[in-house]
Amino acid sequence: MAHTYTPGLTVTPRTVVSKKRILPLSGTVLVEAGEAVTAATVVARAELPGKVHVVNLVNQLGILPEDLPDYMVTREGNRIQQGDVLAETKPFLKWFKTQVRSPITGTVETISTATGQVILREPPRPVELFAYLDGTVAEVLPGQGVQVETTCAFIQGIFGIGGETWGTLVMGVASPEEDVTAAHFTAAHAGKIVVGGAFVGAEALARARAVGVKGVVVGGMHDQDLRALLGYDLGVAITGTETVGFTLVLTEGFGRIPMARRTFELLRKLDGRKASISGATQIRAGVIRPEIIVPLAPDEQIQGIEAGQWGEARGGIKVGDPVRVIRAPFFGRIGQVVGLPSDLQMIPTESRVRVMEVQFTDGSRAVIPRANIEVIEG
Amino acid sequence: MTSDPRRPLRTIVATDCGSTTTKAILIERVGDEYRQTYRGEAPTTVEAPFEDVTRGVLNAIAEIEELSGRKILDGEKIITPSGASGDPKVGVDIYISTSSAGGGLQMMVAGVVQSMTAESAQRCALGAGAIVMDVLASNDGRLPHEKIERIRSLRPDMILLSGGTDGGTVTHVVEMAEYIAAAEPRPRLGMSYNLPLIYAGNKDARSRISEILGKKTALTITENLRPVLERENLGPARAKIHDLFLEHVMAQAPGYKKLISWAGAPIMPTPAAVGLIMETVAKKQGINLIGVDIGGATTDVFSVFHGIFNRTVSANLGMSYSISNVLAEATLDNIMRWVPFSIDEQDLRNRIKNKMIRPTTVPQTLDELQIEQAIAREALRLALIHHKSLATGLKGVQQVRSISDVFEQTASGKTLVDMLKLDLIVGSGGILSHAPRRVQSFLMMVDAYEPLGFTELAVDSIFMMPHLGVLSTVNEQAATDVFVRDCLIHLGTCVAPIGQGARGARCADYTITFPSGRELVKGTLAFGEVRLFPLAVGEEATVAMAPARSVDLGAGKGVPVERRARGGVVGVMLDGRERPLQLPTQTDERVRALKHWHAALNLYPE
């Protein structure tokens, strides 16, 4: 590897974000390239095959599978209504007739003479794909979806739960060190995305759900409270499909950790703006981090937050870079790189690793493995 | 880029394209043997922004070029064969590769009876290097519509369908096929092609299966993997999985068509290659072995007992992405029993979650290291339990019993993993391969696996087993040479008497005779005690154990045993901590015992 690059999370006042919006199966794209869309615009639609019901007719009629076609009243491909007769016996006396009726409205998909079962399918369910962002359709992928592009302020979180949503961003607290408590959530927050500071607890989350917030963005929370919120212990870091009533984005991690000041200040400047957020997190191959996207006007600049390079473009880590420590014993502390020794150094575990020297905001210094540092990007 | 088969291989470059990094090694013939000489590493480039796996391969090989001074690349091509230009330092004779990038090979399997054909299908897919997303069976307790919903919601790379013995009833396997057809399953990658499905069930059902699934899937039919109840025939289906992996799955991944064209042997899924080298070595040396690869997301366990190979994947037991799941499955108490201090539960839970969301961090303090190694012990332990449950003899087989079996009514389907007959444990994965002290890896494996009697332990030095597995398909000698000489770091031997006794009471008397005139050592091993004797790599000592009346070392209770024990960077450990291993239940006593053992083994810095 040519240079040391410790990727961090992006916090930037202005960038262009492009999102591929792809249907789960082939369908119809409803917009054209260049078209302006809002988050709620349906950009594509598909029909999910209906739910399947299996009816074992031979068991109910007391016949052999190979004889089934002789007893069928309906045929493969036929439309049926709930209660329609599917098959019946033909006894000499009508009294002894046995009929099997359809439990659903839909179509007869297959009639099997091997197993004696009939597969019925409910009508297809339409699935609609929203644009998710206010922006422009940059590209149409025929039959599959679109690419939506927007100029925006962009903030990545470290972990989240819940899917995509959008609403007005409002500040719930006055400083990044402040906890967001149950008392902070009021009826006025219904349908809003509320920004907290260092911590949110179980009680506050319950209150957030009760008032109907759409999203909560906060520095940290306890794992135990996450377990209480979800109702189970999250074992693997793949999220985005949870339905807890709102989308939650942690910007720093687990525990009580003040939100990075730069992140907080940027969110404060975006107070009252429409934001699109997603809690989806995937830390395996194809990393996905939760995000907060606030579309901007074409020539709009957010004053007071310096823009910088991010991703590979910023190159290796340099002396002077702002960093955050992401592991004990200095977890959550923010400082500045003051030394980058190139040789491997032994740390207290006796591992020999590459390290950096960091000066914290209180002036103290520490030597920390480079793997335990995140660059604050923007 | 295939080499001339008549020309002996002298220089081999091999890569393993992993989820995060692509690792390249150079193997050269030095005198009469093959040695691994240089290695290079680069980030895998299968995802955006590169979306071409070959970029990472070229970068990793470029690092080897830099280190070795050998010119291997000509622009974006690998130069083969070596020395063709007249310069012996130019080119390699063959390029080979394995791949697990993009999440590896993900399969769904289906059979008729859960403990019979479905389990055989599962073993087949696992042995081929797949992660098995779900196992469906007629009797798995799910209602038909639940099965269909499940098939639809999973998006595997391929499906393996089995069921029925040849000539037996066709109804149930056809029923499973009908469910699959109704679900209209879609492949994980891409929308434009049909999902590959292998049918390896009752041959009498083939025409029905073709009718039902022929149009809805890319159907391949092969021999029944359970033609009769008494026999598995996993080879043909496994070979088909490899073919389809190359033709369908890999062909959809960015850059793989080019990679396939470069390779001189078929590209293998990484775990399949690891399994292959283990199987090859076990057979060649006539030993029983267990191999484990503990990664960030999964733990793979491989075993070869009496020539029978098995592999399992514990998909959610890992040291980073799925570390929280280890906590959920093992429970906090089981993790903390290995740690000689206490910690607030909330704090520990937060630390573990923070490791999950920032998986590349490393422990900086000794406490953090000990917690991580405690979690590893539990992940290893749980993965072995999982492995034992699947690495079994065939279930549902009628057994012929004689009068002598009356008192030992063993059921069919007994696990093949016999810790007393185990010769070697090979550990792999960051937490084992990169532990600051080798004795830490040694003890993690001993604590998790509780080997019985005499067992040798080793770790994979730089995770080159995948490369050697695929190399064994081209040149078995080269693969086993490098495995023995460069791949393994021999740790030493654990001698563990089986039995229970009061702490401090006599467990066994021992006499260790060392090579080259070193003074022999005699003593008594007490219950609850561990002793470590240095014995260098390549050396062997004779260990004579005279156990107490209730204690067994493999020859029976109280029967003395004398065996050769191989040395390693750790040495020979006599483990008197009882089998099954007992930790004191009282916290103070447990902490005292742990500290005593750690000191005896010099496990951590003071």
CSV table of C-alpha atoms in Angstrom, one decimal, chain A residues 1-206:
chain,number,residue,atom,x,y,z
A,1,MET,CA,0.0,0.0,0.0
A,2,ALA,CA,1.5,3.3,-1.1
A,3,HIS,CA,0.4,5.4,1.8
A,4,THR,CA,-1.3,5.2,5.2
A,5,TYR,CA,-4.9,6.1,4.9
A,6,THR,CA,-7.2,5.7,7.9
A,7,PRO,CA,-10.6,6.3,6.5
A,8,GLY,CA,-13.1,8.2,8.6
A,9,LEU,CA,-16.7,9.2,8.3
A,10,THR,CA,-17.6,12.1,6.0
A,11,VAL,CA,-19.0,15.3,7.4
A,12,THR,CA,-19.1,17.9,4.6
A,13,PRO,CA,-21.1,21.1,4.1
A,14,ARG,CA,-21.3,20.7,0.4
A,15,THR,CA,-20.8,17.8,-2.0
A,16,VAL,CA,-22.7,15.9,-4.7
A,17,VAL,CA,-24.3,12.7,-3.7
A,18,SER,CA,-25.5,10.2,-6.3
A,19,LYS,CA,-27.8,7.3,-5.3
A,20,LYS,CA,-28.7,4.3,-7.3
A,21,ARG,CA,-32.3,3.5,-6.8
A,22,ILE,CA,-32.9,-0.1,-7.9
A,23,LEU,CA,-36.0,-2.2,-7.9
A,24,PRO,CA,-35.8,-5.6,-6.2
A,25,LEU,CA,-36.9,-7.2,-9.6
A,26,SER,CA,-37.5,-5.9,-13.1
A,27,GLY,CA,-40.2,-3.3,-13.5
A,28,THR,CA,-41.0,0.1,-15.0
A,29,VAL,CA,-39.1,3.3,-14.6
A,30,LEU,CA,-41.5,6.3,-14.3
A,31,VAL,CA,-39.2,9.3,-14.6
A,32,GLU,CA,-36.8,10.5,-17.3
A,33,ALA,CA,-33.2,11.6,-17.2
A,34,GLY,CA,-32.9,15.2,-16.2
A,35,GLU,CA,-36.2,15.3,-14.4
A,36,ALA,CA,-36.4,17.0,-11.0
A,37,VAL,CA,-37.7,14.8,-8.2
A,38,THR,CA,-38.5,15.1,-4.5
A,39,ALA,CA,-37.8,12.5,-1.9
A,40,ALA,CA,-41.4,11.3,-2.2
A,41,THR,CA,-41.5,11.0,-6.0
A,42,VAL,CA,-42.2,7.4,-7.2
A,43,VAL,CA,-39.4,6.8,-9.7
A,44,ALA,CA,-40.1,3.2,-10.6
A,45,ARG,CA,-42.6,0.5,-10.0
A,46,ALA,CA,-42.7,-3.3,-10.1
A,47,GLU,CA,-45.1,-6.0,-9.3
A,48,LEU,CA,-43.9,-8.5,-6.7
A,49,PRO,CA,-45.4,-12.0,-7.3
A,50,GLY,CA,-48.3,-12.6,-5.0
A,51,LYS,CA,-48.1,-14.8,-1.9
A,52,VAL,CA,-48.4,-18.5,-2.6
A,53,HIS,CA,-50.8,-20.9,-1.0
A,54,VAL,CA,-50.4,-24.7,-1.2
A,55,VAL,CA,-53.6,-26.8,-1.1
A,56,ASN,CA,-53.1,-30.6,-1.0
A,57,LEU,CA,-56.2,-31.7,-2.9
A,58,VAL,CA,-55.5,-35.5,-3.0
A,59,ASN,CA,-55.5,-35.7,0.8
A,60,GLN,CA,-58.8,-33.8,1.1
A,61,LEU,CA,-60.5,-35.7,-1.7
A,62,GLY,CA,-59.0,-39.1,-0.8
A,63,ILE,CA,-57.7,-39.8,-4.4
A,64,LEU,CA,-54.4,-40.6,-6.0
A,65,PRO,CA,-52.2,-37.7,-7.4
A,66,GLU,CA,-52.3,-39.1,-11.0
A,67,ASP,CA,-56.1,-39.0,-11.0
A,68,LEU,CA,-56.2,-35.3,-9.8
A,69,PRO,CA,-56.9,-33.8,-13.3
A,70,ASP,CA,-60.1,-35.8,-13.5
A,71,TYR,CA,-61.4,-34.1,-10.3
A,72,MET,CA,-60.3,-30.5,-11.1
A,73,VAL,CA,-63.0,-27.9,-11.7
A,74,THR,CA,-60.5,-25.3,-12.6
A,75,ARG,CA,-57.3,-25.3,-14.7
A,76,GLU,CA,-53.7,-24.0,-14.5
A,77,GLY,CA,-53.7,-20.2,-15.2
A,78,ASN,CA,-57.4,-19.7,-14.3
A,79,ARG,CA,-58.4,-16.8,-12.2
A,80,ILE,CA,-60.3,-17.8,-9.0
A,81,GLN,CA,-62.2,-16.0,-6.3
A,82,GLN,CA,-62.1,-17.0,-2.7
A,83,GLY,CA,-64.6,-19.8,-2.1
A,84,ASP,CA,-64.6,-21.0,-5.7
A,85,VAL,CA,-64.6,-24.8,-6.0
A,86,LEU,CA,-61.2,-26.0,-7.1
A,87,ALA,CA,-62.0,-29.7,-7.3
A,88,GLU,CA,-64.7,-32.1,-6.4
A,89,THR,CA,-65.5,-35.8,-6.2
A,90,LYS,CA,-68.2,-37.3,-8.5
A,91,PRO,CA,-70.1,-39.8,-6.4
A,92,PHE,CA,-73.3,-41.5,-7.5
A,93,LEU,CA,-75.2,-39.7,-4.7
A,94,LYS,CA,-74.8,-36.0,-4.6
A,95,TRP,CA,-74.9,-36.2,-0.8
A,96,PHE,CA,-71.5,-37.8,-0.7
A,97,LYS,CA,-69.9,-35.1,-2.9
A,98,THR,CA,-66.7,-33.6,-1.4
A,99,GLN,CA,-65.7,-30.2,-2.7
A,100,VAL,CA,-62.5,-28.2,-2.0
A,101,ARG,CA,-62.8,-24.5,-2.2
A,102,SER,CA,-60.1,-21.9,-2.8
A,103,PRO,CA,-58.9,-20.1,0.3
A,104,ILE,CA,-57.9,-17.0,-1.7
A,105,THR,CA,-58.6,-14.8,-4.7
A,106,GLY,CA,-55.9,-15.1,-7.3
A,107,THR,CA,-54.8,-17.6,-9.9
A,108,VAL,CA,-54.1,-21.4,-10.1
A,109,GLU,CA,-50.4,-21.6,-10.7
A,110,THR,CA,-49.8,-25.4,-10.9
A,111,ILE,CA,-51.6,-28.6,-10.5
A,112,SER,CA,-49.2,-31.4,-9.7
A,113,THR,CA,-49.9,-35.0,-10.5
A,114,ALA,CA,-46.8,-36.0,-8.7
A,115,THR,CA,-47.6,-34.6,-5.3
A,116,GLY,CA,-51.3,-34.0,-5.6
A,117,GLN,CA,-51.0,-30.4,-4.5
A,118,VAL,CA,-52.3,-27.3,-6.1
A,119,ILE,CA,-50.4,-24.0,-5.9
A,120,LEU,CA,-52.5,-20.9,-5.8
A,121,ARG,CA,-51.1,-17.4,-6.1
A,122,GLU,CA,-52.5,-14.2,-4.8
A,123,PRO,CA,-52.6,-11.2,-7.2
A,124,PRO,CA,-49.2,-9.4,-7.6
A,125,ARG,CA,-48.4,-6.7,-5.0
A,126,PRO,CA,-47.2,-3.4,-6.5
A,127,VAL,CA,-43.9,-2.1,-5.1
A,128,GLU,CA,-43.0,1.5,-5.5
A,129,LEU,CA,-39.5,2.9,-5.4
A,130,PHE,CA,-39.2,6.5,-4.0
A,131,ALA,CA,-36.5,8.9,-5.1
A,132,TYR,CA,-35.4,9.3,-1.4
A,133,LEU,CA,-33.6,12.6,-2.2
A,134,ASP,CA,-34.7,15.9,-3.5
A,135,GLY,CA,-32.6,16.2,-6.7
A,136,THR,CA,-32.4,15.3,-10.3
A,137,VAL,CA,-32.5,12.0,-12.2
A,138,ALA,CA,-29.0,11.7,-13.5
A,139,GLU,CA,-29.4,8.3,-15.3
A,140,VAL,CA,-32.2,5.9,-16.1
A,141,LEU,CA,-31.4,2.2,-15.9
A,142,PRO,CA,-34.2,0.8,-18.1
A,143,GLY,CA,-36.4,-1.8,-16.2
A,144,GLN,CA,-34.2,-1.5,-13.1
A,145,GLY,CA,-34.3,2.0,-11.6
A,146,VAL,CA,-32.6,5.3,-11.7
A,147,GLN,CA,-29.6,7.3,-10.4
A,148,VAL,CA,-30.7,10.4,-8.4
A,149,GLU,CA,-28.2,13.1,-7.8
A,150,THR,CA,-28.2,16.0,-5.5
A,151,THR,CA,-26.0,18.8,-4.2
A,152,CYS,CA,-26.1,18.6,-0.5
A,153,ALA,CA,-24.6,18.7,2.9
A,154,PHE,CA,-23.6,15.1,3.8
A,155,ILE,CA,-23.0,13.5,7.1
A,156,GLN,CA,-22.2,9.9,7.7
A,157,GLY,CA,-23.0,8.2,11.0
A,158,ILE,CA,-21.2,5.2,12.4
A,159,PHE,CA,-24.2,3.0,13.1
A,160,GLY,CA,-27.9,3.1,12.6
A,161,ILE,CA,-31.1,1.2,12.6
A,162,GLY,CA,-34.3,1.7,10.5
A,163,GLY,CA,-34.7,2.5,6.8
A,164,GLU,CA,-34.9,5.5,4.6
A,165,THR,CA,-37.1,8.4,5.7
A,166,TRP,CA,-37.2,12.2,5.3
A,167,GLY,CA,-38.4,15.2,7.3
A,168,THR,CA,-37.5,18.5,8.8
A,169,LEU,CA,-34.3,18.5,10.8
A,170,VAL,CA,-34.6,20.1,14.3
A,171,MET,CA,-32.1,20.6,17.1
A,172,GLY,CA,-33.2,18.9,20.3
A,173,VAL,CA,-30.3,20.1,22.4
A,174,ALA,CA,-28.1,23.1,22.7
A,175,SER,CA,-24.6,21.5,22.7
A,176,PRO,CA,-22.9,18.3,21.5
A,177,GLU,CA,-22.1,17.4,25.1
A,178,GLU,CA,-25.8,17.5,26.2
A,179,ASP,CA,-27.8,14.2,26.5
A,180,VAL,CA,-31.2,14.2,24.7
A,181,THR,CA,-33.7,13.2,27.3
A,182,ALA,CA,-37.4,12.3,27.3
A,183,ALA,CA,-38.2,15.9,28.3
A,184,HIS,CA,-36.7,17.1,25.0
A,185,PHE,CA,-39.2,15.3,22.9
A,186,THR,CA,-42.5,17.1,22.5
A,187,ALA,CA,-45.6,16.9,20.3
A,188,ALA,CA,-44.0,19.5,18.1
A,189,HIS,CA,-41.4,16.9,17.1
A,190,ALA,CA,-43.9,14.6,15.3
A,191,GLY,CA,-42.7,13.9,11.8
A,192,LYS,CA,-39.3,15.6,12.5
A,193,ILE,CA,-35.7,14.4,12.6
A,194,VAL,CA,-34.4,15.4,16.0
A,195,VAL,CA,-30.7,16.0,16.7
A,196,GLY,CA,-29.4,15.1,20.1
A,197,GLY,CA,-25.9,15.5,21.7
A,198,ALA,CA,-23.9,12.9,23.5
A,199,PHE,CA,-26.4,10.3,24.5
A,200,VAL,CA,-29.9,9.0,24.2
A,201,GLY,CA,-31.3,6.5,26.7
A,202,ALA,CA,-34.2,4.0,26.7
A,203,GLU,CA,-36.7,6.3,28.2
A,204,ALA,CA,-36.0,9.1,25.7
A,205,LEU,CA,-36.3,6.7,22.8
A,206,ALA,CA,-39.6,5.5,24.1
